[in-house]
Coordinates of C-alpha atoms in Angstrom, one line a residue:
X1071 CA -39.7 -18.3 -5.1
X1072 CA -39.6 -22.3 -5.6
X1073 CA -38.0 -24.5 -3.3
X1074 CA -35.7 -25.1 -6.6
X1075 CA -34.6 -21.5 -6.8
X1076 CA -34.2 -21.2 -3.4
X1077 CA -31.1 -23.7 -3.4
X1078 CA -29.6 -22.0 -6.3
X1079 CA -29.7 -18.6 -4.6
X1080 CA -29.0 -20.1 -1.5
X1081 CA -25.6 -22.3 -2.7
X1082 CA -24.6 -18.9 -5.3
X1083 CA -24.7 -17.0 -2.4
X1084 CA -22.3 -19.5 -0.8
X1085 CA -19.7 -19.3 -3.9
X1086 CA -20.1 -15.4 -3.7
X1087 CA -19.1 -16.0 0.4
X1088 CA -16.1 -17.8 -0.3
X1089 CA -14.6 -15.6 -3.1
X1090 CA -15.8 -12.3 -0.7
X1091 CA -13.4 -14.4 2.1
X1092 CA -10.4 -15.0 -0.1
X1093 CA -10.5 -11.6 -0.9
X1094 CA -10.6 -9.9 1.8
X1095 CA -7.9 -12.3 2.7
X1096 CA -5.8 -10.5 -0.1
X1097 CA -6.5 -6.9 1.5
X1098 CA -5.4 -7.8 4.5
X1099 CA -2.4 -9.6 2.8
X1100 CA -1.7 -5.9 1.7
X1101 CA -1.9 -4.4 4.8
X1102 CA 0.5 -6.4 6.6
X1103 CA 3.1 -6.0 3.5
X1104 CA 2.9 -2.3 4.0
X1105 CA 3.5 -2.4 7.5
X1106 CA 6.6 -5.2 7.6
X1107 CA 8.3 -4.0 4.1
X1108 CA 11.6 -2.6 5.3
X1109 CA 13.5 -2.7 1.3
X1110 CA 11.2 -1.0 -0.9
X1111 CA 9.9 3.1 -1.2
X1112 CA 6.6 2.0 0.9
X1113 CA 8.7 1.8 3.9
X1114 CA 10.1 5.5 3.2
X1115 CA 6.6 6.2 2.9
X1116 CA 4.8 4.7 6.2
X1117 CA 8.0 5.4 8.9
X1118 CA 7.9 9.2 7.8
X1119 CA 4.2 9.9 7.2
X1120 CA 1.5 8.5 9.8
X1121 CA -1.1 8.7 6.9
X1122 CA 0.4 5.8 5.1
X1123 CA 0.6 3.7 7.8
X1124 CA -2.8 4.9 9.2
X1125 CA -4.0 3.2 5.8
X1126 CA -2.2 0.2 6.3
X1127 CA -4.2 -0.3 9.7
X1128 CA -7.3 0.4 7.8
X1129 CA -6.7 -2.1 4.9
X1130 CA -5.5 -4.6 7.7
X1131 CA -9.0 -4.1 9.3
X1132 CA -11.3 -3.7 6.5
X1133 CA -9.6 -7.2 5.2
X1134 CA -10.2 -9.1 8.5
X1135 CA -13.9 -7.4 8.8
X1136 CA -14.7 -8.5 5.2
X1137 CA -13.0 -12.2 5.7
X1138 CA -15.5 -12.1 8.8
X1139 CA -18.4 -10.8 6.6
X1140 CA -17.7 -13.7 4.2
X1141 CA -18.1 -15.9 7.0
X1142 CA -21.2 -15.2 8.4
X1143 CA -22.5 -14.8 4.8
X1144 CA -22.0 -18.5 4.5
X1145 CA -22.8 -19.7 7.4
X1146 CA -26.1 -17.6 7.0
X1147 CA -26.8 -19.1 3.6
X1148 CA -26.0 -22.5 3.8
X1149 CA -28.1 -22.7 7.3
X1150 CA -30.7 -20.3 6.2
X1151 CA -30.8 -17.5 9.4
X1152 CA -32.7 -15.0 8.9
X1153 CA -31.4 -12.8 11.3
X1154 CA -27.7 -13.5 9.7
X1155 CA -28.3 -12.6 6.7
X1156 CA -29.9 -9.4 7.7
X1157 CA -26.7 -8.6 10.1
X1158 CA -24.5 -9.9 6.8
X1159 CA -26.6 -7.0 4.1
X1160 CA -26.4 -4.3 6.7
X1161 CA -22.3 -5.0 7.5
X1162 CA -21.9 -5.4 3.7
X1163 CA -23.6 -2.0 3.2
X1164 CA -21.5 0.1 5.2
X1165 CA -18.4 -1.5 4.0
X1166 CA -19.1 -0.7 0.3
X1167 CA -20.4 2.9 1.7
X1168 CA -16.8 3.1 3.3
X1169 CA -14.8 1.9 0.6
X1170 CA -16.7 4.3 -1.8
X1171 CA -15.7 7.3 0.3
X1172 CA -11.8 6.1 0.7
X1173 CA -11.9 6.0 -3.0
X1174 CA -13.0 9.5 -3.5
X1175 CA -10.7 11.0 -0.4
X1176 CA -7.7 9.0 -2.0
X1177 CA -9.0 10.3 -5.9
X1178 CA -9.4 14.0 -4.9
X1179 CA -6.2 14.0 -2.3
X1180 CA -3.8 13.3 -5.1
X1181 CA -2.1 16.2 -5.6
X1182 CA -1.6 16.6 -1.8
X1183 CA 0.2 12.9 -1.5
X1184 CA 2.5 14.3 -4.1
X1185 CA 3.3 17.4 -1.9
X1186 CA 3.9 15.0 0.8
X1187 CA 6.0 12.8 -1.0
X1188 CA 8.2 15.3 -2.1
X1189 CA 8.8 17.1 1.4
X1190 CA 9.3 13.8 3.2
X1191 CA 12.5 12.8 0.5
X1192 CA 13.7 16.2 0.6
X1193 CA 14.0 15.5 4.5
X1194 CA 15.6 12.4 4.0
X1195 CA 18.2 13.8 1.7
X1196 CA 19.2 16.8 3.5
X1197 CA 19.4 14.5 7.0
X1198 CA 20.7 11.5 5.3
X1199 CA 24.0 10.4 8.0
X1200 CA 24.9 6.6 7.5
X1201 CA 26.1 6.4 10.9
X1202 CA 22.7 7.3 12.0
X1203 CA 21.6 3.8 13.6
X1204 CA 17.8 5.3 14.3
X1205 CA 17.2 6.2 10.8
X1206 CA 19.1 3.2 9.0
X1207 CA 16.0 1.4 7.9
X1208 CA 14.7 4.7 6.1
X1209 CA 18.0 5.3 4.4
X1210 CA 18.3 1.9 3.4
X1211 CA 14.8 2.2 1.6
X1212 CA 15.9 5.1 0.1
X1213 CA 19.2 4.1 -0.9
X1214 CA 17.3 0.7 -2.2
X1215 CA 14.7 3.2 -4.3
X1216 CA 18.0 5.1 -6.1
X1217 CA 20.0 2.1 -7.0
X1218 CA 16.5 -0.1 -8.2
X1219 CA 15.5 3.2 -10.3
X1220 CA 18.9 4.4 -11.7
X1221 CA 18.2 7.4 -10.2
X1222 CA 19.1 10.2 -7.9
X1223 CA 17.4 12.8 -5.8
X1224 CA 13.7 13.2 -5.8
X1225 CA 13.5 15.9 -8.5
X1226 CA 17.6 15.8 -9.4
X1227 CA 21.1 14.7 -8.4
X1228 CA 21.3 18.5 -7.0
X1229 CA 19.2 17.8 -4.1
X1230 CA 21.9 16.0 -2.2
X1231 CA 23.9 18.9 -2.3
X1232 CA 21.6 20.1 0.9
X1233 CA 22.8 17.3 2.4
X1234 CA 24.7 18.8 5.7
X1235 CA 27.4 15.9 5.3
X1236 CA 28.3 16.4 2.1
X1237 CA 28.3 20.3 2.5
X1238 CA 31.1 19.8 5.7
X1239 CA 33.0 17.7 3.0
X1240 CA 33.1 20.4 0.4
X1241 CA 30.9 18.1 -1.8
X1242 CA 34.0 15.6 -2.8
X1243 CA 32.0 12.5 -2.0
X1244 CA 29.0 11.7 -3.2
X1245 CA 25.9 9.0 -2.7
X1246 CA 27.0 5.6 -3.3
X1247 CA 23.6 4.5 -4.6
X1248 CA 23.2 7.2 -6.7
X1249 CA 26.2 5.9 -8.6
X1250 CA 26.3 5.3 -12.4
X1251 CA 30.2 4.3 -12.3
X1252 CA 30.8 0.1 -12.3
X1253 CA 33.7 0.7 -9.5
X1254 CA 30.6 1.7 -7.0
X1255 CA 28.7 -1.4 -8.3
X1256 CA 29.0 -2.9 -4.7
X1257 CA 28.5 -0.5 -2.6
X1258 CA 24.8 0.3 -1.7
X1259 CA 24.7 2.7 1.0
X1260 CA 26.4 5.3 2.4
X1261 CA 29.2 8.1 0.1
X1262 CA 31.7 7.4 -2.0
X1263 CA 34.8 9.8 -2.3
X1264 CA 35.4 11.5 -5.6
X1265 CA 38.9 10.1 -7.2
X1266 CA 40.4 13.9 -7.9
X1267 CA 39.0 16.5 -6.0
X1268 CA 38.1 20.4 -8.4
X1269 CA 40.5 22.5 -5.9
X1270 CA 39.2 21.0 -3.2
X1271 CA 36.0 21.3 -3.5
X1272 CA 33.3 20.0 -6.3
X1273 CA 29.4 20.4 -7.5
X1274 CA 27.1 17.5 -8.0
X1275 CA 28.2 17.9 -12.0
X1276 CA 31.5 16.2 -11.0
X1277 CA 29.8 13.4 -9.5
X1278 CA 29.7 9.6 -11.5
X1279 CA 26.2 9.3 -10.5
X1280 CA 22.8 9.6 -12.6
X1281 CA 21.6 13.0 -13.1
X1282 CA 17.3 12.3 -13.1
X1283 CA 15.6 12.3 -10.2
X1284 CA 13.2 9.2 -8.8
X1285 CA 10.2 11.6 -9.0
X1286 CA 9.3 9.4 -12.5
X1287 CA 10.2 6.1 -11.7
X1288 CA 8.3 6.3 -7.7
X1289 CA 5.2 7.6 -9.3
X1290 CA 4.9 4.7 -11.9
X1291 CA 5.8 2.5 -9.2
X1292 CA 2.8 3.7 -7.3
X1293 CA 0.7 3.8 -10.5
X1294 CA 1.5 0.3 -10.8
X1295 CA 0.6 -1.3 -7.1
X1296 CA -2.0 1.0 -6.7
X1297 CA -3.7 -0.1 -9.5
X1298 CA -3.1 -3.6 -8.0
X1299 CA -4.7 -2.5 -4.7
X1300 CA -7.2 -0.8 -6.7
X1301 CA -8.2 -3.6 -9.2
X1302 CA -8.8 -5.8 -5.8
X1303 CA -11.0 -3.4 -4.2
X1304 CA -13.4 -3.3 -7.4
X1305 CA -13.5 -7.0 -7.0
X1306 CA -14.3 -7.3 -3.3
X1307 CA -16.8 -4.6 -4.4
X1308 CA -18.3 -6.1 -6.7
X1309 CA -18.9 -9.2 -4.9
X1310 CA -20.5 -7.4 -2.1
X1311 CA -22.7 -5.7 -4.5
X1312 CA -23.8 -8.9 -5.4
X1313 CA -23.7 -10.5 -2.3
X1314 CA -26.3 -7.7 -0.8
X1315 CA -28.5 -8.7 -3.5
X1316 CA -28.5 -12.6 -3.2
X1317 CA -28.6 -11.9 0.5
X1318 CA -31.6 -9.5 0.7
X1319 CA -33.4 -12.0 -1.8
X1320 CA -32.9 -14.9 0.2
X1321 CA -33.4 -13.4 3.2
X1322 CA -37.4 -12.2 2.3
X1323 CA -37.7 -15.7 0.6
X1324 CA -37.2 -17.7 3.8
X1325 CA -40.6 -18.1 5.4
X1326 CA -39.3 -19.8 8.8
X1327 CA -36.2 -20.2 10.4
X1328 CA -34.6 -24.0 11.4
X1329 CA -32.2 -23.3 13.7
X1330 CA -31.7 -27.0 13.8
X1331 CA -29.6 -27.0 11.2
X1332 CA -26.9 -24.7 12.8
X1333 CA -24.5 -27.9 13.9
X1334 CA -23.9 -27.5 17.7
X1335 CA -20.5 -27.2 19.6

């Protein structure tokens, strides 16, 4: 390889270094939203199952060992080591290898995060207390999900009639966020009472609140970021892809190593 090519493989591989650092600057950027969202269903999600938040540790380390991994890569190229560049097309290796199997463990363990999803609101519902200081932050997500969605219950407005609450009040109060009536408009958390009672007691039918469950309206929602989380990882793929390629071509094409060049502390 000229001297000429050399540079241009050399300063691409540099571009494809800065772009792999930004990147896995936004995966890490994900990982830390997952983990500090206290408003939105993710936080229902990762404080009831220790999967969720298990992946949040694992995008929060991927995305500092790829930002780290970008930085050696241009360090490597632009000072032409040898040595780095080998350490930077092995690390870059593994990391695709990795991200390839997560893929396929997320892809194949669908119907199973479904499952999960579903017994973990159940749970909620049927132990939803608003006086319940440990579990306000969960309620509060959920309560969040329900009024954002126009919706109620995970599969239907009937599932709240499990909870224990409401059964001890004969089911003449109802959730607030659930609440499709304009006098409830404020109120976000917590029951409202029914105006008149059905001899003292009621069914979820009597209830001003919307009938469909959030089952719909969460899984788009997931559709939606996921794809976002998704669409990044075939980026930062992609860029390692080509990165190992540059890098392995560079690497045989350096016939002696300057150390010189590295600048000194």
């Amino acid at each position: 390889m000229g001297s000429g090519c050399l540079k241009v493989t050399k300063y691409f591989l540099f571009l494809f270094n800065l772009l792999f650092l930004i990147l896995g600057a936004v995966i890490l950027g994900f990982g830390i939203w997952i983990l500090a969202d206290k408003t939105s269903f993710i936080s229902v999600l990762q404080t009831s199952s220790p999967s969720v938040r298990t992946g949040a540790y694992i995008l929060v380390g991927v995305g500092s060992l790829t930002m780290l991994m970008g930085f050696l890569g241009c360090l490597g190229a632009v000072n032409e080591i040898r040595c780095l560049l080998g350490l930077y097309f092995t690390c870059l290796m593994l990391i695709l290898i990795t991200q390839v199997a997560a893929g396929l463990v997320i892809y194949f363990q669908q119907e199973e995060l479904k499952g999960e999803l579903s017994r973990i609101v159940e749970k909620l519902i049927e132990d939803y207390d608003p006086v319940n200081g440990e579990d306000k932050n969960l309620q509060d997500a959920w309560d969040y999900v329900q009024k954002q969605l126009t919706c109620c219950g995970w599969n239907g407005a009937e599932e709240w009639e499990k909870n224990n609450i409401l059964i001890n009040r004969s089911l003449t109060a109802y959730p607030c966020s659930c609440s499709n009536s304009s006098k409830d408009a404020e109120e976000n958390t917590g029951f409202c009472s029914l105006d008149v009672g059905v001899n003292g007691t009621a069914t979820y039918a009597d209830w001003p609140v919307h009938k469909q469950g959030c089952v719909d309206g969460v899984q788009d929602w997931l559709k939606d970021n996921l794809g976002i989380i998704l669409g990044v990882c075939t980026g930062v793929a992609v860029v390692e892809l080509l990165g190992m390629i540059l890098s392995i071509s560079l690497c045989k094409n350096i016939h002696s190593e300057d150390y010189t060049k590295v600048p000194k502390s």
